[in-house]
Coordinates of C-alpha atoms in Angstrom, one line a residue:
Chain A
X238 CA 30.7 61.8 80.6
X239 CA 31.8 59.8 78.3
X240 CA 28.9 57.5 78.2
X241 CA 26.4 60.2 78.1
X242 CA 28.4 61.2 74.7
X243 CA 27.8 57.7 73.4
X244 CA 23.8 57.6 74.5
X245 CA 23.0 60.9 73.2
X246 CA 25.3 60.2 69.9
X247 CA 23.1 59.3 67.0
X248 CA 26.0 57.6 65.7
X249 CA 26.2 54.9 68.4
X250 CA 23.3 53.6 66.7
X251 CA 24.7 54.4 62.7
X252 CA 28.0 52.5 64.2
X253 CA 26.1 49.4 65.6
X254 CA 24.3 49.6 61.8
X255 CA 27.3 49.8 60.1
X256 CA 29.4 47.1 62.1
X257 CA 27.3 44.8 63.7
X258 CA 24.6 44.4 60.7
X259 CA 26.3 46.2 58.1
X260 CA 25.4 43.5 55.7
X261 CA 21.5 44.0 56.3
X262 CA 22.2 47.7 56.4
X263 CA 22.9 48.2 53.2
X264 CA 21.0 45.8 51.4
X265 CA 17.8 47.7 52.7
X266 CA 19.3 51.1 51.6
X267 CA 20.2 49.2 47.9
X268 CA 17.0 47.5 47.6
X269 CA 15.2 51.0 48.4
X270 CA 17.1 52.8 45.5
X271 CA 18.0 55.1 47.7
X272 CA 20.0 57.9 46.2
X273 CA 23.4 59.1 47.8
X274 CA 22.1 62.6 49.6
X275 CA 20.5 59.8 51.8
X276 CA 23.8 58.1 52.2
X277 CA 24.0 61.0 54.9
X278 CA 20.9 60.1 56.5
X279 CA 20.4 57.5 59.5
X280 CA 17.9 55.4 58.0
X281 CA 16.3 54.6 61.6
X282 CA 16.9 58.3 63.8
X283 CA 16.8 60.1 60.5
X284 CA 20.0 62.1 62.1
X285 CA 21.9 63.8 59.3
X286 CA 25.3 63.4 59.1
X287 CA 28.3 65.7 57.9
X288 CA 30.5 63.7 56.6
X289 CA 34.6 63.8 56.4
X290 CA 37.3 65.5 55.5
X291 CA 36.9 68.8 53.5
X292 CA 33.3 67.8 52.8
X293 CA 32.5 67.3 56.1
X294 CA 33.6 70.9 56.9
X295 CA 31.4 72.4 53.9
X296 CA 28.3 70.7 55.1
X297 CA 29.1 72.1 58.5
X298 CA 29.2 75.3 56.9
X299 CA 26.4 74.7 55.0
X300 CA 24.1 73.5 58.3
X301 CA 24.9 76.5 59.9
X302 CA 24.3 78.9 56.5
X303 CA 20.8 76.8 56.5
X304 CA 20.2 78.1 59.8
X305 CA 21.1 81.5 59.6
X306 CA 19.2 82.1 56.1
X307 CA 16.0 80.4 57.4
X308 CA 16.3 83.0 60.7
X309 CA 16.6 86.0 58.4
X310 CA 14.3 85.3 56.5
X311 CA 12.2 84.9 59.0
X312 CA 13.4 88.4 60.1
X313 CA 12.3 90.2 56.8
X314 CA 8.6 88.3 56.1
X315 CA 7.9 89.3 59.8
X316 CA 9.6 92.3 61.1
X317 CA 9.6 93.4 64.6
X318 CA 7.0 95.6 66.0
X319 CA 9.2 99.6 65.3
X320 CA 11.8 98.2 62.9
X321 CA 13.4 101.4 61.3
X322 CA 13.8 101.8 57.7
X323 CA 18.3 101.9 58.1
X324 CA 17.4 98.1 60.2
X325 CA 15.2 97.0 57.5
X326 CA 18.2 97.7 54.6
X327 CA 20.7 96.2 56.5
X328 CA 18.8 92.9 57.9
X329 CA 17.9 92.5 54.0
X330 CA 21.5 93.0 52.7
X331 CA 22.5 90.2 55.8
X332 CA 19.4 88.0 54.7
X333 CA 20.7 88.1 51.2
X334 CA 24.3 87.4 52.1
X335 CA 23.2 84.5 54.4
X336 CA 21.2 83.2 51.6
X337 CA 24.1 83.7 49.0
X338 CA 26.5 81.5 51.1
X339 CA 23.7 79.0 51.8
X340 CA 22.7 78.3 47.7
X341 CA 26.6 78.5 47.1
X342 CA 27.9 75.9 49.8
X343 CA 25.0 73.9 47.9
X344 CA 26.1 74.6 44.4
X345 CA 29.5 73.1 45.4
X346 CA 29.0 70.1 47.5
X347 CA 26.7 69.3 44.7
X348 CA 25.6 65.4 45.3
X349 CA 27.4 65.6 48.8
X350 CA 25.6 68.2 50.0
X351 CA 23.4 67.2 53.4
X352 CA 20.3 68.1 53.0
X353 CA 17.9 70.7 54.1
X354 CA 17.5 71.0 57.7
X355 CA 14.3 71.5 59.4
X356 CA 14.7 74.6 61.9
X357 CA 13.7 75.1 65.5
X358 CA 12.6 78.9 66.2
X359 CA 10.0 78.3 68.9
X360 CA 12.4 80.7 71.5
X361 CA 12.6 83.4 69.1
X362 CA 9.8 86.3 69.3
X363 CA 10.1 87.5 65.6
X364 CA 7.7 90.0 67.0
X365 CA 10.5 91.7 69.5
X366 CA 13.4 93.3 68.6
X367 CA 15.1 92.3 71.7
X368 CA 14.5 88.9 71.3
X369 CA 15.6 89.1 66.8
X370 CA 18.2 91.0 67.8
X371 CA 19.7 89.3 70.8
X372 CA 19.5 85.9 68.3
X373 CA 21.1 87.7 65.0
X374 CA 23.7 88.5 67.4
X375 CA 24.2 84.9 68.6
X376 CA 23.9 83.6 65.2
X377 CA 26.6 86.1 64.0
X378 CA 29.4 85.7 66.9
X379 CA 28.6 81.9 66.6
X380 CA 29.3 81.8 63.1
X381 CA 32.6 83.7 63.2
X382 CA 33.9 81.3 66.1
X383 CA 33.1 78.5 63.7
X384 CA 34.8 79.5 60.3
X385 CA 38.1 80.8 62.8
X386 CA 37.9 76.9 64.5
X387 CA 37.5 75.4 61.3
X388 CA 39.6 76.8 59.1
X389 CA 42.6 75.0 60.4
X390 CA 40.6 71.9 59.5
X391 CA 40.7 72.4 56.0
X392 CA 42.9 70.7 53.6
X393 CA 41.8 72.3 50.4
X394 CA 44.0 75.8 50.0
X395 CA 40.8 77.3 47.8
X396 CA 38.1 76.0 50.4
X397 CA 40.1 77.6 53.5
X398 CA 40.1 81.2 51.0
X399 CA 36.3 80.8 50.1
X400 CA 36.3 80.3 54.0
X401 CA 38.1 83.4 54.8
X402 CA 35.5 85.1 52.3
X403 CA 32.8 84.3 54.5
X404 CA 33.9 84.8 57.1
X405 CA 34.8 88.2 57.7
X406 CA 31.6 89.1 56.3
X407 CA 29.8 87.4 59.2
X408 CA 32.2 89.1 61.2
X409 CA 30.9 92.3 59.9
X410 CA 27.0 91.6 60.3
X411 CA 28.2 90.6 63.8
X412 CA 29.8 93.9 64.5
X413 CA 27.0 95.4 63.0
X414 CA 23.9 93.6 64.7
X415 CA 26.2 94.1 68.2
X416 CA 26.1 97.7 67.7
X417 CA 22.1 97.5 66.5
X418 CA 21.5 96.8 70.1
X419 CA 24.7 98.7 71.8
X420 CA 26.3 101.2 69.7
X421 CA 30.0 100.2 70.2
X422 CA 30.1 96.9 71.5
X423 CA 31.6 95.6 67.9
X424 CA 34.0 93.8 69.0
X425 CA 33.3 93.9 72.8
X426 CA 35.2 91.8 75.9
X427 CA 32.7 89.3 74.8
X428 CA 33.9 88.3 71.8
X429 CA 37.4 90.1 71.8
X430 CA 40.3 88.3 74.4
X431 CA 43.1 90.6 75.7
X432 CA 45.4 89.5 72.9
X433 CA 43.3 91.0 70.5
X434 CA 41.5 87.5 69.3
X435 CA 38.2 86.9 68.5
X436 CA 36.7 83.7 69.2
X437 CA 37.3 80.0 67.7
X438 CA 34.9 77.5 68.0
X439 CA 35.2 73.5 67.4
X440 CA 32.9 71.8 65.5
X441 CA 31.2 70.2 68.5
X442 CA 31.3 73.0 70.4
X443 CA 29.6 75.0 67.8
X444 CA 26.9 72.2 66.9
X445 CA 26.2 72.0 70.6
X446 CA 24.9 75.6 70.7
X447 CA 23.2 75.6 67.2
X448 CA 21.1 72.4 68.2
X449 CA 19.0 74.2 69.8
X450 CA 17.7 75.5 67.2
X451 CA 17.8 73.3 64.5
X452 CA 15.3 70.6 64.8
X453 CA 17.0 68.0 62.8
X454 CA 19.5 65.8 64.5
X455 CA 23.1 66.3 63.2
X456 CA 26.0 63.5 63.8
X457 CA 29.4 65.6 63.0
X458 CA 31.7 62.4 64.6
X459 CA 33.5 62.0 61.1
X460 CA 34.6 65.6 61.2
X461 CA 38.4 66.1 61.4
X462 CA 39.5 67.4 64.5
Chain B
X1463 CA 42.1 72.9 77.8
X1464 CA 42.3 69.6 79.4
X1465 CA 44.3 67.4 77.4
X1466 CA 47.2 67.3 78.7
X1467 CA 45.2 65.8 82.1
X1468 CA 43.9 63.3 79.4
X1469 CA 47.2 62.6 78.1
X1470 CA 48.9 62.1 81.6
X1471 CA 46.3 60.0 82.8
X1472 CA 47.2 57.5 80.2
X1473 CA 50.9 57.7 81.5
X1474 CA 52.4 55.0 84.1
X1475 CA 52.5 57.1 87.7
X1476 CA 56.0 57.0 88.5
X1477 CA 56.3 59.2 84.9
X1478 CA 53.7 61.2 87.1
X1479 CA 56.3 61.5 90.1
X1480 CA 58.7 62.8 87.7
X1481 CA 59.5 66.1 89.1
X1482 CA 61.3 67.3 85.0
X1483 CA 57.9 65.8 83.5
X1484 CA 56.1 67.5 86.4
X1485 CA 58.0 71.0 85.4
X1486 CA 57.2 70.5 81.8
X1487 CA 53.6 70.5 82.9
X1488 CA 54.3 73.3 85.0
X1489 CA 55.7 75.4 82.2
X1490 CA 52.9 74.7 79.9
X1491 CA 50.5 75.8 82.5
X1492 CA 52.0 79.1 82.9
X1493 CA 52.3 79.4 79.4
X1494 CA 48.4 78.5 78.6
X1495 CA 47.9 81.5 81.6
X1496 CA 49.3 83.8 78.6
X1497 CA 48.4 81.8 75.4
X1498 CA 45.7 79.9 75.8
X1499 CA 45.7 78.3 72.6
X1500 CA 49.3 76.8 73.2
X1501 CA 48.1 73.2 73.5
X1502 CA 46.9 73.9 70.3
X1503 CA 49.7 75.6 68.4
X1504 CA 52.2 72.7 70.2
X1505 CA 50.0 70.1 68.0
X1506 CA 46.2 70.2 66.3
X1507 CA 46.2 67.4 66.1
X1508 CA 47.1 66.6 69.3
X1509 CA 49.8 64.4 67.2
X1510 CA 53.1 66.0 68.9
X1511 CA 51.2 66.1 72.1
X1512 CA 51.7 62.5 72.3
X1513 CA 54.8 61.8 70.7
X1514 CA 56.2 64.4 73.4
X1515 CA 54.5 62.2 76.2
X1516 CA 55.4 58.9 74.7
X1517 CA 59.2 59.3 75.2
X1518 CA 58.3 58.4 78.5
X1519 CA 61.3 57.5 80.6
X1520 CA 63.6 58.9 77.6
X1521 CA 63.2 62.0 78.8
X1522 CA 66.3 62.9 80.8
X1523 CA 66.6 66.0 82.5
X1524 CA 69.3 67.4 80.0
X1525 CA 67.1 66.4 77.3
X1526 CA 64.4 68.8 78.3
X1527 CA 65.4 71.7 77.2
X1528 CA 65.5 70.3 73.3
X1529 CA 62.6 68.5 73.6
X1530 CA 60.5 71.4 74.3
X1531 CA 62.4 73.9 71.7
X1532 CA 62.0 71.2 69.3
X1533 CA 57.9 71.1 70.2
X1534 CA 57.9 74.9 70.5
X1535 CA 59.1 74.9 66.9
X1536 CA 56.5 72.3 65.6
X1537 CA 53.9 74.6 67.4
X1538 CA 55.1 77.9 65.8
X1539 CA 55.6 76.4 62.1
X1540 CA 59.5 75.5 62.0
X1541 CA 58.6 73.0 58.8
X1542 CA 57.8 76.4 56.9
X1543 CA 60.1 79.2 58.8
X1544 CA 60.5 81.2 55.9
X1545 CA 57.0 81.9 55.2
X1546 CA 55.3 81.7 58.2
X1547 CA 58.2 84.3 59.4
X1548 CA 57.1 86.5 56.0
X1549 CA 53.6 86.2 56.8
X1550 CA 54.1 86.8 60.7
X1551 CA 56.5 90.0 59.8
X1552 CA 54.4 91.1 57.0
X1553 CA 51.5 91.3 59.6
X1554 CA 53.3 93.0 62.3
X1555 CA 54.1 95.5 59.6
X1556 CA 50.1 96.1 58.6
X1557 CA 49.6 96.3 62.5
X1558 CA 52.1 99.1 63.4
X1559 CA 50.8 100.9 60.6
X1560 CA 47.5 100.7 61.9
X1561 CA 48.4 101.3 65.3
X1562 CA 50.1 104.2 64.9
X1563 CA 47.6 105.7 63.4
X1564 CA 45.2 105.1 65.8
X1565 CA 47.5 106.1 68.3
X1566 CA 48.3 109.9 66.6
X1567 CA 44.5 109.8 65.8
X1568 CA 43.6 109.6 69.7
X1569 CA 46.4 112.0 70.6
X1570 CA 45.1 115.1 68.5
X1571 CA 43.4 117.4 70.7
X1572 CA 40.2 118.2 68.6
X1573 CA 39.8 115.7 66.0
X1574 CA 37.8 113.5 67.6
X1575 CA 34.3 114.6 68.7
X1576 CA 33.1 114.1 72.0
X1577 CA 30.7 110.8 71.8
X1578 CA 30.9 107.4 71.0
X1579 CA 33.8 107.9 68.5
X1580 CA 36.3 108.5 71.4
X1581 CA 35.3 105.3 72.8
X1582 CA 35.4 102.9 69.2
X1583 CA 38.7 104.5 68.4
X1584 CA 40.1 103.7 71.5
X1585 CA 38.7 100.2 71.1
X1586 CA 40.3 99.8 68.0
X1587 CA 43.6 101.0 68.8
X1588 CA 43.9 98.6 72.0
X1589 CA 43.4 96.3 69.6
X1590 CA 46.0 96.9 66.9
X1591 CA 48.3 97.2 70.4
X1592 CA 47.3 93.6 71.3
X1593 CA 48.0 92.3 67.7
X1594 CA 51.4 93.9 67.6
X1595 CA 52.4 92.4 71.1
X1596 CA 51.0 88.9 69.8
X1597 CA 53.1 89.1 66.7
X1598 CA 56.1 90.2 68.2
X1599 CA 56.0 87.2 70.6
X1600 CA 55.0 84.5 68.1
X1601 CA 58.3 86.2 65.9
X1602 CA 60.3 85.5 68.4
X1603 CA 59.3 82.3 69.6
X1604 CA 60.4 81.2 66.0
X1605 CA 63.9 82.4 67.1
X1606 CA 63.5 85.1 64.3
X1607 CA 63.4 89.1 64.5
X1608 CA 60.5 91.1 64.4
X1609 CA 60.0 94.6 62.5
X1610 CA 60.4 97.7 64.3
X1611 CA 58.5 100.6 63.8
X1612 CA 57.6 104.1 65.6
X1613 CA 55.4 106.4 64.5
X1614 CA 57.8 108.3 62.8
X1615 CA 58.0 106.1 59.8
X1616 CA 55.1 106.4 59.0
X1617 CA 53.4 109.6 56.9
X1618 CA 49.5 109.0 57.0
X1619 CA 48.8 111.8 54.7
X1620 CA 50.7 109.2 52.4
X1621 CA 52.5 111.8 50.2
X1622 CA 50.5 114.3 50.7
X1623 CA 47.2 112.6 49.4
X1624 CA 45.4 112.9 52.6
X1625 CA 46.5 116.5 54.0
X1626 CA 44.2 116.9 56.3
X1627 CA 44.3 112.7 58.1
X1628 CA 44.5 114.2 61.5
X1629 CA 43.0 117.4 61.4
X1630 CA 39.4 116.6 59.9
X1631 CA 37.6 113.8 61.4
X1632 CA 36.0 112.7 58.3
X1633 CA 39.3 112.2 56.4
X1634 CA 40.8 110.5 59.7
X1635 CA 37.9 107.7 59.5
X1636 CA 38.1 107.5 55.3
X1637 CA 41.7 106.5 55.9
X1638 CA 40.9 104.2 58.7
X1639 CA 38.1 102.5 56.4
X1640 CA 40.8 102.0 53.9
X1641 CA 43.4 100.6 56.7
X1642 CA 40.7 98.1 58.4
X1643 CA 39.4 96.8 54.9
X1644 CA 43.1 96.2 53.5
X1645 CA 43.9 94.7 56.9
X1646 CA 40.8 91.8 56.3
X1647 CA 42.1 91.3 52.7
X1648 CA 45.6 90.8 53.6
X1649 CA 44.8 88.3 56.3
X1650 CA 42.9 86.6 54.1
X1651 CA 45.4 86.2 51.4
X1652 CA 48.0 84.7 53.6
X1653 CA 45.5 82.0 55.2
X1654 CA 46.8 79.4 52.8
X1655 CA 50.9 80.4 53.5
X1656 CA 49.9 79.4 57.2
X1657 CA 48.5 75.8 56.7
X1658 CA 51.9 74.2 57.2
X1659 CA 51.7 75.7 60.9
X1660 CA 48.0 75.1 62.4
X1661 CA 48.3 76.7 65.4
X1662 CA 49.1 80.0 63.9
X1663 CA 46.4 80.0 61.0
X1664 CA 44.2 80.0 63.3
X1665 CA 45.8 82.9 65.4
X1666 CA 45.4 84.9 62.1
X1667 CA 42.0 84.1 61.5
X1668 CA 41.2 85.0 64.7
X1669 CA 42.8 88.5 64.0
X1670 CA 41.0 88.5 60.6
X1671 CA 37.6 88.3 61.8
X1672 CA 38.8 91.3 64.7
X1673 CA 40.0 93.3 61.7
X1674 CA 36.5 92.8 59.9
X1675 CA 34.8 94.0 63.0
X1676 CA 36.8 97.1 63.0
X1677 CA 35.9 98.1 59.2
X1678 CA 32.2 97.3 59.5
X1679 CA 31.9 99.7 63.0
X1680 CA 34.0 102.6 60.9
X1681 CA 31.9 102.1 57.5
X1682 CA 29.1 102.8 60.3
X1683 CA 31.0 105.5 61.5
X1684 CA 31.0 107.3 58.5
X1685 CA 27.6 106.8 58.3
X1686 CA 26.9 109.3 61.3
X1687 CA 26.7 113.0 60.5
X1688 CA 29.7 113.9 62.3
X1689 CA 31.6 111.0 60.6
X1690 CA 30.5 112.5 56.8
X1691 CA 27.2 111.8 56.8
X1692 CA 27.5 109.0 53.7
X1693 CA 24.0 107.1 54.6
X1694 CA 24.7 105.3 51.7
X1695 CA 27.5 103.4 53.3
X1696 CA 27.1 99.6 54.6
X1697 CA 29.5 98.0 57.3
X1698 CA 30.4 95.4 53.9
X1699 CA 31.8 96.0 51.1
X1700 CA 29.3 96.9 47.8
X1701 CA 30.8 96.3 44.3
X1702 CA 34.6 97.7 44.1
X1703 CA 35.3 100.7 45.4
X1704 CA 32.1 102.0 47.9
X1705 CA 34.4 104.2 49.8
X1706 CA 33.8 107.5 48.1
X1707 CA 37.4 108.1 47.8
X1708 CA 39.1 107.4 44.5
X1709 CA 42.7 107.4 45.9
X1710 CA 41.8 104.0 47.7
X1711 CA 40.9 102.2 44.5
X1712 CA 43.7 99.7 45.0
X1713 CA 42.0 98.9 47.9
X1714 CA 38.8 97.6 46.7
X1715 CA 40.6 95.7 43.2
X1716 CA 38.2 92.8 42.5
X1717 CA 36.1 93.7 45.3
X1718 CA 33.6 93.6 42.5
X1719 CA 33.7 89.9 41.9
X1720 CA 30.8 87.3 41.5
X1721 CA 32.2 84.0 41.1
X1722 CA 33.3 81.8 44.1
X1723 CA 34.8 78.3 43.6
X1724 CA 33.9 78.1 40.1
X1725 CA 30.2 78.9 40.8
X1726 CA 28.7 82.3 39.4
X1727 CA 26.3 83.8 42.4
X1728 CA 24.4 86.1 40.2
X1729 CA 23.3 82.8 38.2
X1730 CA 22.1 81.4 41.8
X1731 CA 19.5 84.3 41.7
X1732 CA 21.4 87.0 43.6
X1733 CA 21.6 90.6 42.7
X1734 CA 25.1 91.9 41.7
X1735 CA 25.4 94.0 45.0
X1736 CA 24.2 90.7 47.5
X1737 CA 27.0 88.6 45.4
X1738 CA 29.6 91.2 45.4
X1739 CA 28.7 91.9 49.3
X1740 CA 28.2 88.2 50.4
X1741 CA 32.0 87.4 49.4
X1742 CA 35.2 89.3 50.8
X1743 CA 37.8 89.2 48.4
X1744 CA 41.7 88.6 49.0
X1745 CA 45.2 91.0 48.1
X1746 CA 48.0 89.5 47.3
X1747 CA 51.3 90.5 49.5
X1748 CA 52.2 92.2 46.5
X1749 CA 49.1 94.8 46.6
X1750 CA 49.3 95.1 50.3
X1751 CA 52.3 96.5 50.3
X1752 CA 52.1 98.7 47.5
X1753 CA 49.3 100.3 49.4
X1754 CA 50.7 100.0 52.8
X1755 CA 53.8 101.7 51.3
X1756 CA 51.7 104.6 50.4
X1757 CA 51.9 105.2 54.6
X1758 CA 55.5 104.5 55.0
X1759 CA 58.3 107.0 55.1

């Protein structure tokens, strides 16, 4: 298990870069003028990677606003065969909200922001309401699980509010979108436990669902835990 | 939830053979049966895990019982009793409130229509149930004294502004809206007085994001003819006050806000409504309970 974690790790490779030929490493990313957003790029898999710390938690933020902006967008410039005019409104309010959060995670990681990621959408039938729906919904529950995991990650006292801000916005498209598709499953046995607690995600636990949908290789093993 | 199997596979056997360590394990196992995030409150960082474990052979029987009390009160935020305890109380408080009301709301013959309402309400007041019993027992592991409160102590009309909370439908669910969405922002201004205590920030967050759920499906509630018939109303929050009742206004304060972390959305390209929507905005303790007192005999 654990050496299957290794192999499919794009850091395995970054570490034997960094440690074994660190020297060579860097002189090639000098001598290229790279900038620093590439500082977060694997020069050979091209993997992009989070970061630490507090910054490492924004980008993971950011990666999954990146996702869910590019899927709503999606949603509005081709809208399922029968969308009604009320789904139309509120998938534009939630593509604009997504796209808010995306531009502002941006804005502040500034020069440490990762950058953009290149998206995978081939299972989605933008065509199908089933199929847009059944993803917003994913999208949505996963995102709330992974602002409740992280925010006990956070060091910052203002990053864990502008957290909290997000959050339970993403937890109201997910209420919403859930009861799109079945009027009162808002905060269903799915996503609601007996205590009364919605979900909580770790990082990798998150990033292991999103990948398959997001094209661009992510390394997240700096991330605190 | 396997680490403590990680942790005791990195222990010598005859720790194993143990039978106190063995009950220890045994208690935690029942306890993650209830609370399955304990492993998680008793260290985040896994960092108490293994000081626990490492006292290896220094754990005597006798020393048990303080060994554990003393993890327990890592786990439940003993380095910040006083205001995790606030927080935790102040919380319970917000939940009775909203239980109760839930509670009185289901129990009136007539006031809520046959249809999916019955079903959301009752959702929603299991909920508030579940939050209260959490509470109660997180309180009390910190060897401190939860609130108390029946539904007499509380007046949902509060003073006599809502007459008609549990006779007319549409009133009940304006009051609810007003409940759920000062329940979201009062979570979220206590997120940073739980750092100190990892474990249980992340309990309240996962309440948060419930409570969020709750306001956006009664904002669509409202929506419906029965519930008033306001099509104009979103699950999120538009501008300041969207509720269409001005005796809430305390409730939305600063809702209207465009700025996050220094950075002005609207200058990003975003419409006044998107940046007001995109961004939930905190109370303070203070404004909660000046609003929650509203409700409170």
């Amino acid at each position: 298990m654990e050496n299957q974690d290794i192999l499919e790790s794009g850091i395995q490779r970054r570490s034997f870069l960094r440690y074994a030929g660190a020297g060579m490493a860097v002189v090639a990313l000098t001598a290229a003028g790279c900038s620093k957003d590439n500082d977060m790029v694997d020069p050979v898999t091209g993997a992009v990677d989070l970061g630490s710390g507090d910054i490492g938690i924004l980008n993971y933020a950011y990666a999954l606003e990146q996702l869910e902006a590019a899927f709503y967008e999606a949603v509005i410039k081709t809208p399922f065969a029968g969308m009604t005019e009320t789904e139309k409104i509120f998938l534009t309010d939630i593509r604009d909200h997504e796209l808010a959060h995306r531009d502002f995670f941006k804005a502040a990681l500034g020069d440490k922001a990762i950058p953009a990621l290149e998206v995978n959408f081939s299972a989605i039938n933008f065509n199908d309401k089933n199929s847009v729906l059944g993803t917003a919904k994913a999208f949505e529950d996963l995102g709330v699980s992974a602002y409740n995991g992280a925010g006990k990650l956070i060091k910052s006292p203002d990053y864990l509010t502008l957290a909290g801000k997000i959050v339970s916005v993403e937890a109201r498209h997910a209420a919403l979108i859930r009861d799109l598709i079945e009027n009162g499953s808002f905060a269903n046995m799915e996503v609601v436990d007996a205590n009364g607690l919605d979900v909580a995600r770790t990082p990798k636990e998150v990033l292991a669902i999103a990948k398959a949908y997001i094209k661009t290789e992510i390394t997240a093993n700096n991330l605190p835990s | 939830m396997q680490k403590p199997i990680l942790k005791l596979k990195s222990l010598p056997i005859t720790y194993l053979l143990k039978p106190e360590i063995m009950n220890i394990v045994n208690i935690l196992s029942e306890i993650e049966k209830v609370d399955g995030e304990i492993y998680e409150r008793l260290s985040p960082r896994r960092a108490a895990m293994k000081q626990f474990y490492g006292f290896g052979a220094k754990i005597a029987a006798a020393a048990i019982p303080l060994s554990l009390g003393s993890m327990f009160n890592k786990a439940y935020g003993q380095s910040a009793p006083v205001a995790v305890e606030n927080v935790l109380n102040y919380a319970l408080t917000l939940e009775y409130l909203e239980y109760y009301f839930y509670r009185t709301g289901s129990g009136t013959n007539g006031l809520i229509p046959a249809g999916p309402g019955v079903g959301a309400i009752k959702t929603i007041c299991d909920h508030e149930m579940q939050h209260v019993n959490l509470l109660k027992g997180a309180i009390t592991g910190l060897g401190k004294t939860p609130v108390s409160f029946t539904a007499a102590n509380f007046d949902y009309t509060a003073k006599g502004t809502f007459p008609t909370v549990f006779s007319d439908y549409k009133t009940f669910l304006a009051v609810a809206q007003a409940l759920e969405d000062t329940g979201v922002r009062a979570y979220k201004g206590q997120a940073t007085n739980l750092m100190s205590a990892p474990g249980v920030l992340q309990t309240a967050l996962q309440i948060h994001s419930v409570e969020a759920r709750h306001a956006s499906h009664i904002r669509q509630m409202r929506r419906a003819p029965a519930g008033g018939g306001l099509t104009a109303m979103k699950p999120w929050i538009t501008g300041a006050n969207d509720s269409g009742v001005p005796q809430v206004d305390a409730v939305y304060k600063g809702e209207e806000n465009t700025t996050q972390g220094g950075v002005n959305i609207r200058n990003l390209g975003y419409s006044e409504r998107a940046a007001t929507e995109a961004f939930d905005e905190t109370l303070t303790m203070a404004e909660v309970n000046a609003i929650a007192s509203l409700f409170i005999k």
